[in-house]
Amino acid sequence: MLDGCVPWPAELAERYRQAGFWRGETLDDLLRRRAIERGDRPVASDATHRLSYAELDDAASRVATALSRAGIDPRDRVVVQLGNTVDFLTVFFGLQRAGAIPVLALPMHRRSEITHLCGLSGATGYVIPGHHPGFDYRGLAGDVRAALPELKVLIADELAAPSPSRNAEFPRTDPSDVALMLVSGGTTGLPKLIPRTHDDYVYNLRASAETCRLSGDDVYLAALPAAHNFALGCPGVLGTIDAGGAVVLTDIAAPDEAFETIQRERVSVTALVPPTARMWAEATAWSDEDLSSMRLLQVGGARLLPEHARLVTDAFGPVLQQVFGMAEGLLNFTEPGAPEEIVLHTQGRPLSPADEIRVVDENDDDVAPGDVGQLLTRGPYTPRGYYRAPEHNAASFTADGYYRTGDLVRVTRTGHLVVEGRVKDQINRGGDKIAAAEVEEHLVAHPAVADAAVVATPDELLGERSCAFVIPAPGVTPPDRAELAAFLSDRGVAAFKIPDRVEVVESFPVTTVGKTDKRALAERIGATA
Ligand code: OOB
């Protein structure tokens, strides 16, 4: 495995192979195989492009050839920042064919995040869209290159452009090596990278597709960013391609547009975060589009309240599937057709028979069955460490390789998980994850801020929003939200991380061990909101 990664123990890896979880197949094998079997069948479309399996396969070869000409070598990391367009897939599979490793940044990441991801991954390249309505990615790339002058900036549509020269041939990648890196939601200063191997990720997407009973007849709508694990491989765009189906990509999740797309393309499966699912459910009341092709509506990324789950089933029929997953691996699904009791009130059951789950107290002792505790997990698609992060790994994984999810769960008698809260210092803003510490570090860089503590506040629509408590530096005018928002934007912080609310205080309440008592702070907001 690539240097800087933590491999699974050899004995366990052998067991995963023996049991057939790891098939020795690469993501490139997957596309090549489907291209032979399904040639002219449609694989992907967006607002302006439509590709067949054979065309995607060919585009992947062109991109791989162009990457290699640009000096991208096998095992090089390449940060990819593309929205939901066909280019996302041609670049993703082009990198696979060239044996390079996509590092999947989110479209909303900005200078601060991208510079960090390029630096941490040691990326040699950074792929951006050629044209993007509403945001200047070339300008962003210029800013990033100011910090990392060696970085090669590559334009997605130029990579995929037809070329008269012959496509290069590339050696096959080792299936036990890293196929891609996902960005973690993060709990500490800056996002971490999760290396996912071919073996683990092919299993992840194929097992997800099986659980969702995907077939070549399915049409998957990617309305969440394809760079996010949920829409990428759970089963997402990759699971759909593996099943021989078709993928429709869009950056617009608003119901008017999405419903039109569902009707036009006969979409059968999609994945949403809870606030969008609720918006869609409400919108069915006044829409007259034919949505009868929808057979599976996945909702995950943040807690879906039972009353909102009910809204969704009332609006769309019995198509709801709750998904509790994480970029770090473990996925839980409610089974299609499961009783309402399960679909409305639980976040699903672990995907794999080899997923190991522990629910523990603060001493890492198992809680009594059915009690709430911290979820630990390991298994065939849950990596053993973040990339180049030994110190962080020591805190995020147990000595015997369990990942500490930071989620508080209980397990029902049927083996389904219910998410009850979390212990990690993170805000879940409608599915977008914000590491409190990351935002705090930016805030204290402001000359008028002596200290900062960022907490979640309840929100009717998003579930949570962020509130920054700040202690002003002595003798200055305390900064207000507008001032701090502008400051964070200037520092290149993604917009969703900018605190929704700022409260100026003289001091922070402290716990008995002298740490900032964030729970007490959050309660203060609860009282004044
Ligand atoms: C998904 O992945 P991430 O990496 O953005 O976030 C993972 C975290 C979980 O640890 C949990 O705190 C929260 O998001 N979460 C949920 C949830 N699904 C995720 N909390 C409550 N209920 C749920 N259904 O969010 C993700 C990855 C793959 C599939 C689905 C979601």
XYZ file of C-alpha atoms and ligand atoms in Angstrom:
560
model
C 0.000 0.000 0.000
C 1.096 3.562 -0.730
C 3.514 4.996 1.854
C 1.691 6.943 4.573
C -1.256 4.513 4.704
C -2.087 1.930 7.356
C -2.783 -1.449 5.725
C -5.210 -4.014 7.110
C -3.367 -6.803 8.962
C -2.174 -9.394 6.397
C -4.063 -12.247 8.021
C -7.337 -10.338 7.946
C -6.762 -9.206 4.358
C -6.368 -12.875 3.439
C -9.644 -13.670 5.190
C -11.482 -10.884 3.322
C -10.155 -12.354 0.058
C -11.052 -15.919 0.990
C -14.555 -14.847 1.934
C -14.970 -13.116 -1.430
C -15.331 -9.559 -0.098
C -12.129 -8.503 -1.837
C -12.157 -9.644 -5.432
C -8.829 -8.372 -6.731
C -10.629 -6.040 -9.108
C -9.697 -2.401 -9.773
C -12.056 0.472 -10.564
C -10.559 0.531 -14.045
C -11.304 -3.210 -14.496
C -14.891 -2.421 -13.594
C -15.285 0.191 -16.336
C -13.431 -1.886 -18.960
C -15.629 -4.902 -18.272
C -18.888 -2.950 -18.437
C -17.758 -1.154 -21.598
C -17.339 -4.516 -23.325
C -20.659 -5.845 -22.073
C -22.762 -2.727 -22.489
C -20.977 -0.736 -25.244
C -23.712 1.428 -26.738
C -25.926 1.627 -23.672
C -26.157 5.059 -22.014
C -23.946 5.469 -18.938
C -23.924 9.148 -18.044
C -25.563 12.457 -18.848
C -25.648 16.025 -17.610
C -27.245 19.236 -18.924
C -25.072 19.244 -22.056
C -23.487 15.808 -22.536
C -24.542 12.212 -22.963
C -22.116 9.271 -23.025
C -22.428 5.553 -23.712
C -20.344 2.978 -21.846
C -17.982 2.683 -24.799
C -17.637 6.462 -25.018
C -16.854 6.771 -21.316
C -14.246 4.044 -21.672
C -12.699 5.851 -24.610
C -12.791 9.205 -22.816
C -11.018 7.600 -19.833
C -8.198 6.525 -22.166
C -7.926 10.021 -23.637
C -7.831 11.608 -20.183
C -5.234 9.085 -19.002
C -3.080 9.831 -22.039
C -3.392 13.585 -21.509
C -2.549 13.205 -17.824
C 0.532 11.214 -18.615
C 1.649 13.830 -21.172
C 1.137 16.490 -18.513
C 3.589 14.609 -16.294
C 1.159 12.827 -13.974
C 2.654 9.441 -13.050
C 1.107 6.306 -11.579
C 0.438 6.711 -7.828
C 0.572 10.505 -8.085
C -2.171 12.158 -6.091
C -4.359 14.562 -8.051
C -6.856 16.806 -6.310
C -10.096 16.813 -8.292
C -12.601 19.608 -7.747
C -15.482 19.085 -10.134
C -19.204 19.438 -9.774
C -21.743 16.897 -10.967
C -20.994 16.812 -14.661
C -20.001 14.049 -17.057
C -16.456 15.431 -16.769
C -16.364 14.243 -13.185
C -16.635 10.660 -14.436
C -14.259 10.986 -17.386
C -11.616 12.559 -15.117
C -12.205 10.056 -12.331
C -11.883 7.058 -14.640
C -9.046 8.705 -16.589
C -7.069 8.980 -13.354
C -7.891 5.345 -12.591
C -6.628 4.262 -15.999
C -3.414 6.242 -15.552
C -2.954 4.637 -12.124
C -3.080 8.039 -10.430
C -5.067 8.653 -7.257
C -7.957 11.137 -7.233
C -8.255 13.171 -4.033
C -11.894 14.191 -4.059
C -12.309 17.782 -2.923
C -15.836 19.160 -2.648
C -17.008 21.821 -5.127
C -17.548 24.266 -2.243
C -14.003 24.007 -0.917
C -11.961 27.165 -1.261
C -8.328 28.288 -1.013
C -7.849 27.225 2.583
C -9.165 23.678 2.067
C -7.682 23.114 -1.410
C -4.214 24.335 -0.439
C -4.331 22.053 2.566
C -5.557 19.023 0.572
C -2.902 19.549 -2.118
C -0.188 19.925 0.503
C -1.263 17.018 2.690
C -1.673 14.621 -0.244
C 1.538 15.818 -1.917
C -0.541 16.285 -5.061
C 1.217 16.848 -8.374
C -1.988 17.960 -10.091
C -5.245 19.803 -9.446
C -8.190 19.360 -11.842
C -10.806 22.097 -12.157
C -13.725 22.671 -14.533
C -13.120 24.753 -17.656
C -16.279 26.766 -17.224
C -18.425 27.037 -14.188
C -21.384 29.349 -13.772
C -21.125 31.252 -10.529
C -17.561 30.557 -9.446
C -14.110 31.226 -10.866
C -12.146 28.010 -10.298
C -9.258 29.313 -12.424
C -8.892 32.218 -10.017
C -8.917 29.786 -7.106
C -6.301 27.625 -8.836
C -4.126 30.719 -9.296
C -4.327 31.423 -5.564
C -3.485 27.821 -4.711
C -0.495 27.859 -7.044
C 0.829 30.944 -5.315
C 1.355 28.708 -2.277
C 2.297 25.576 -4.260
C 4.087 26.723 -7.430
C 4.926 23.168 -8.594
C 1.272 22.154 -8.747
C 0.013 21.388 -12.276
C -3.408 22.901 -12.852
C -5.411 20.780 -15.275
C -8.675 21.743 -16.967
C -11.219 18.917 -17.071
C -12.697 19.469 -20.519
C -9.251 19.971 -22.060
C -8.116 16.613 -20.675
C -11.104 14.893 -22.243
C -10.946 16.715 -25.597
C -10.627 14.545 -28.726
C -7.050 14.244 -29.880
C -5.617 12.916 -33.174
C -2.782 11.056 -31.442
C -3.097 7.479 -30.226
C -4.022 6.681 -26.668
C -1.239 5.386 -24.465
C -1.339 1.989 -22.756
C -1.066 1.799 -19.005
C -0.018 -0.989 -16.652
C -2.690 -2.450 -14.391
C -2.867 -1.127 -10.827
C -2.514 -3.422 -7.805
C -6.071 -3.922 -6.453
C -4.835 -3.856 -2.853
C -3.420 -0.366 -3.358
C -5.091 3.030 -2.939
C -7.737 3.841 -5.571
C -8.918 7.208 -4.279
C -8.858 9.475 -1.257
C -11.965 10.861 0.387
C -12.057 13.948 2.560
C -13.090 13.349 6.159
C -15.715 15.494 7.855
C -13.027 16.227 10.410
C -12.979 16.935 14.102
C -9.548 18.528 14.438
C -7.810 21.477 12.828
C -7.918 20.572 9.154
C -9.584 17.860 7.049
C -7.968 14.419 6.923
C -7.672 12.147 3.922
C -9.102 8.645 3.848
C -7.259 6.297 1.506
C -9.663 3.764 -0.023
C -8.234 0.752 -1.849
C -9.658 -0.829 -5.007
C -10.476 -3.996 -3.060
C -12.282 -2.103 -0.327
C -14.090 0.407 -2.496
C -15.230 -2.055 -5.166
C -16.687 -4.105 -2.334
C -18.256 -0.964 -0.815
C -20.047 -0.009 -4.024
C -20.984 -3.535 -5.114
C -22.391 -4.586 -1.752
C -24.313 -1.283 -1.611
C -25.705 -1.914 -5.093
C -26.768 -5.414 -4.050
C -28.497 -4.166 -0.918
C -30.315 -1.603 -3.056
C -31.069 -4.265 -5.709
C -29.646 -2.122 -8.483
C -29.785 -3.506 -12.010
C -28.977 -2.394 -15.531
C -32.454 -0.865 -15.696
C -31.791 1.636 -12.946
C -31.217 5.333 -13.503
C -29.387 7.027 -10.630
C -29.675 10.772 -10.131
C -26.563 12.311 -8.535
C -27.932 15.454 -6.895
C -25.492 15.400 -3.961
C -21.835 16.042 -4.863
C -20.421 12.940 -6.597
C -17.176 13.704 -4.731
C -18.921 12.712 -1.505
C -18.880 9.025 -0.538
C -22.682 8.804 -0.391
C -23.258 9.800 -4.035
C -20.013 8.236 -5.239
C -20.123 4.691 -3.968
C -23.091 3.939 -1.675
C -24.044 2.741 -4.315
C -23.970 6.138 -6.032
C -22.595 6.746 -9.497
C -19.967 3.984 -9.301
C -22.356 1.332 -7.960
C -24.808 2.195 -10.730
C -22.135 1.894 -13.415
C -21.039 -1.434 -11.946
C -24.652 -2.619 -12.159
C -24.791 -1.498 -15.806
C -27.314 1.291 -15.195
C -27.286 4.958 -16.182
C -26.254 7.998 -14.167
C -27.700 11.501 -14.424
C -25.546 14.243 -12.894
C -26.712 17.646 -11.725
C -25.554 20.347 -9.319
C -29.099 21.520 -8.764
C -31.021 19.636 -6.098
C -33.948 22.105 -6.036
C -37.218 20.201 -6.500
C -38.453 21.993 -9.652
C -35.350 21.073 -11.608
C -34.907 17.670 -10.027
C -38.520 16.612 -10.619
C -38.291 17.597 -14.261
C -35.131 15.499 -14.559
C -36.751 12.548 -12.787
C -39.685 12.620 -15.202
C -37.566 13.120 -18.319
C -34.880 10.525 -17.507
C -37.158 8.074 -15.659
C -34.890 8.271 -12.587
C -35.341 5.291 -10.264
C -32.820 5.946 -7.463
C -31.334 8.985 -5.781
C -29.611 10.022 -2.542
C -30.416 13.133 -0.525
C -29.576 14.795 2.779
C -32.521 15.278 5.170
C -33.240 18.981 4.466
C -33.446 18.326 0.714
C -35.588 15.228 1.219
C -38.019 17.300 3.224
C -38.070 20.035 0.610
C -38.807 17.463 -2.090
C -41.576 15.887 -0.016
C -43.217 19.269 0.459
C -42.807 20.157 -3.208
C -44.737 17.079 -4.397
C -47.899 18.831 -3.166
C -47.745 21.410 -5.962
C -45.751 19.642 -8.646
C -47.447 17.734 -11.458
C -44.399 15.874 -12.757
C -44.628 12.116 -13.030
C -42.334 10.749 -10.335
C -43.595 7.181 -10.535
C -40.225 5.889 -11.819
C -38.670 6.495 -8.366
C -38.275 3.210 -6.532
C -35.591 4.083 -3.984
C -35.018 7.373 -2.193
C -31.951 7.207 0.034
C -31.652 9.744 2.832
C -28.533 10.108 4.964
C -25.622 12.281 6.044
C -27.471 13.641 9.067
C -30.261 12.477 11.345
C -33.661 12.207 9.677
C -36.349 12.813 12.291
C -39.188 10.242 12.245
C -41.765 12.950 11.441
C -39.706 14.008 8.420
C -39.272 10.372 7.379
C -43.061 10.141 7.496
C -43.396 13.228 5.275
C -41.154 11.525 2.730
C -43.097 8.241 2.674
C -46.417 10.108 2.533
C -45.188 12.053 -0.488
C -43.271 9.372 -2.410
C -44.713 6.088 -1.149
C -42.707 3.252 0.400
C -39.416 4.149 -1.316
C -37.485 5.616 1.621
C -34.177 4.102 2.673
C -32.235 5.569 5.579
C -28.458 5.488 5.188
C -26.049 6.104 8.041
C -22.586 6.160 6.576
C -19.203 7.803 6.724
C -16.301 8.460 4.380
C -14.206 6.390 6.803
C -16.104 3.257 5.792
C -19.002 1.686 7.699
C -22.377 1.939 5.970
C -25.794 1.115 7.380
C -28.951 0.814 5.298
C -32.571 0.092 6.042
C -33.548 -2.729 3.692
C -35.868 -1.892 0.786
C -39.335 -3.018 1.828
C -38.494 -3.136 5.547
C -41.410 -2.485 7.945
C -42.239 1.169 8.660
C -41.092 0.740 12.217
C -37.551 0.227 10.891
C -37.579 2.637 7.944
C -38.969 5.566 9.953
C -37.206 5.004 13.250
C -33.753 3.538 12.566
C -30.695 4.453 10.534
C -30.246 0.944 9.186
C -28.108 -2.138 9.612
C -24.412 -2.668 8.782
C -23.857 -3.515 5.118
C -21.427 -6.392 5.507
C -21.588 -9.588 7.553
C -17.899 -8.835 8.261
C -18.609 -5.366 9.729
C -17.635 -5.479 13.398
C -19.520 -3.096 15.643
C -18.895 -2.161 19.261
C -20.926 0.271 21.359
C -18.809 1.473 24.278
C -18.675 3.887 27.189
C -15.930 6.445 27.819
C -13.611 3.687 29.110
C -14.049 1.663 25.916
C -16.105 -0.925 27.817
C -19.140 -2.376 26.035
C -22.447 -0.910 27.189
C -25.416 -3.180 27.934
C -27.304 -4.319 24.792
C -29.722 -1.605 23.693
C -27.959 1.142 25.669
C -26.545 4.259 24.057
C -22.777 4.441 23.611
C -19.992 5.427 21.257
C -19.841 3.467 18.031
C -16.570 1.732 17.144
C -16.201 -0.251 13.945
C -13.807 -2.199 11.757
C -14.349 -4.281 8.662
C -13.510 -4.975 5.020
C -14.247 -1.446 3.791
C -13.263 0.582 6.867
C -9.595 1.601 6.475
C -7.234 1.405 9.445
C -5.938 4.944 9.318
C -5.942 8.374 7.699
C -3.245 9.235 5.180
C -0.018 10.655 6.663
C -1.572 11.193 10.095
C 0.077 8.915 12.688
C -0.764 11.128 15.673
C -4.348 11.598 14.647
C -4.641 7.873 13.955
C -3.536 7.051 17.482
C -6.548 9.011 18.756
C -9.080 7.981 16.086
C -8.433 4.225 16.106
C -8.184 1.736 18.952
C -5.043 -0.384 19.304
C -6.929 -3.283 17.707
C -7.970 -1.260 14.685
C -11.492 -0.067 15.429
C -12.367 3.356 14.024
C -13.864 5.687 16.630
C -16.828 7.125 14.724
C -17.581 9.763 17.378
C -21.266 8.904 16.963
C -23.547 7.932 19.840
C -25.801 5.048 18.862
C -27.933 2.268 20.248
C -28.592 -1.074 18.597
C -32.192 -2.302 18.453
C -33.229 -5.938 18.963
C -33.401 -6.318 15.183
C -29.756 -5.216 14.883
C -30.572 -1.783 13.481
C -28.676 1.292 14.615
C -30.303 4.455 15.918
C -28.076 7.538 15.948
C -28.654 9.384 19.223
C -25.986 12.088 19.072
C -22.228 12.411 18.911
C -19.167 13.018 21.048
C -17.035 14.498 18.260
C -16.479 18.237 18.167
C -18.252 18.729 14.867
C -21.290 20.573 13.540
C -23.515 18.682 11.087
C -25.084 21.460 9.056
C -27.690 19.618 7.030
C -25.159 16.926 6.117
C -22.219 19.306 5.628
C -19.651 18.582 8.329
C -17.806 21.397 10.089
C -14.873 20.669 12.410
C -15.257 23.180 15.244
C -11.488 23.348 15.812
C -10.809 24.260 12.190
C -13.126 27.281 12.336
C -11.848 28.272 15.789
C -8.272 28.380 14.466
C -9.348 30.772 11.733
C -11.319 32.943 14.146
C -8.486 33.411 16.665
C -6.286 34.613 13.801
C -8.429 37.781 13.783
C -6.630 40.503 15.749
C -9.776 41.413 17.707
C -10.453 37.817 18.808
C -8.758 36.503 21.946
C -10.512 33.130 21.947
C -13.276 31.333 20.063
C -15.535 28.310 20.580
C -17.799 27.037 17.819
C -20.875 24.981 18.721
C -23.986 23.605 17.023
C -27.353 25.277 17.495
C -30.610 23.540 16.621
C -32.182 24.605 13.347
C -35.647 23.780 12.055
C -34.511 23.270 8.456
C -30.855 22.216 8.529
C -31.015 20.299 11.805
C -28.019 22.267 13.038
C -26.296 25.543 12.329
C -23.034 26.876 13.732
C -22.586 29.525 16.359
C -19.235 31.047 17.260
C -18.734 32.363 20.782
C -15.870 34.833 20.769
C -13.977 36.548 23.545
C -12.728 39.890 22.204
C -9.127 40.964 22.643
C -8.770 43.566 25.426
C -9.493 47.175 24.513
C -10.869 46.592 21.011
C -14.332 46.878 19.519
C -15.694 43.324 19.472
C -16.048 42.084 15.881
C -19.566 41.285 14.671
C -20.680 38.433 12.422
C -20.300 40.399 9.179
C -16.729 41.341 10.074
C -15.784 37.761 10.975
C -17.560 36.315 7.927
C -15.571 38.643 5.653
C -12.376 37.738 7.501
C -12.937 33.999 7.083
C -13.870 34.422 3.416
C -10.641 36.333 2.849
C -8.766 33.456 4.425
C -10.294 31.181 1.788
C -12.620 29.221 4.052
C -15.572 27.415 2.402
C -18.835 29.316 2.889
C -20.651 26.541 4.751
C -18.067 26.755 7.556
C -18.667 30.445 8.216
C -20.534 30.716 11.524
C -24.246 31.385 11.088
C -24.236 33.323 14.296
C -21.662 35.105 16.478
C -22.039 35.767 20.202
C -19.560 37.977 22.015
C -18.853 36.862 25.595
C -16.397 37.765 28.331
C -15.393 34.219 29.176
C -16.245 30.588 28.472
C -17.764 28.248 31.025
C -15.293 25.483 31.882
C -15.697 21.828 32.774
C -14.304 20.299 35.976
C -11.088 19.468 34.115
C -10.767 23.050 32.930
C -11.749 22.593 29.270
C -14.197 24.916 27.522
C -17.641 23.556 28.328
C -19.217 23.489 24.870
C -22.356 21.820 26.102
C -22.990 24.716 28.493
C -22.325 27.164 25.662
C -24.745 25.337 23.368
C -27.364 25.412 26.110
C -26.942 29.154 26.434
C -27.879 29.512 22.789
C -30.750 27.103 23.209
C -32.067 29.449 25.910
C -31.748 32.662 23.871
C -32.502 31.370 20.331
C -21.763 10.659 5.303
O -20.396 10.679 5.408
P -19.530 11.832 6.111
O -18.146 11.301 6.143
O -19.794 13.128 5.454
O -20.098 11.986 7.572
C -20.190 10.899 8.466
C -20.955 11.311 9.704
C -21.304 10.161 10.615
O -20.231 9.805 11.456
C -22.478 10.759 11.378
O -22.014 11.636 12.363
C -23.195 11.559 10.326
O -22.216 11.881 9.355
N -24.260 10.803 9.659
C -25.505 10.592 10.180
C -26.217 9.843 9.218
N -25.394 9.636 8.151
C -24.224 10.227 8.463
N -26.051 10.951 11.346
C -27.328 10.566 11.574
N -28.074 9.867 10.698
C -27.565 9.469 9.514
N -28.304 8.769 8.640
O -22.475 11.479 5.832
C -22.318 9.517 4.521
C -21.479 8.670 3.837
C -22.001 7.612 3.107
C -23.370 7.417 3.072
C -24.212 8.262 3.765
C -23.690 9.321 4.497
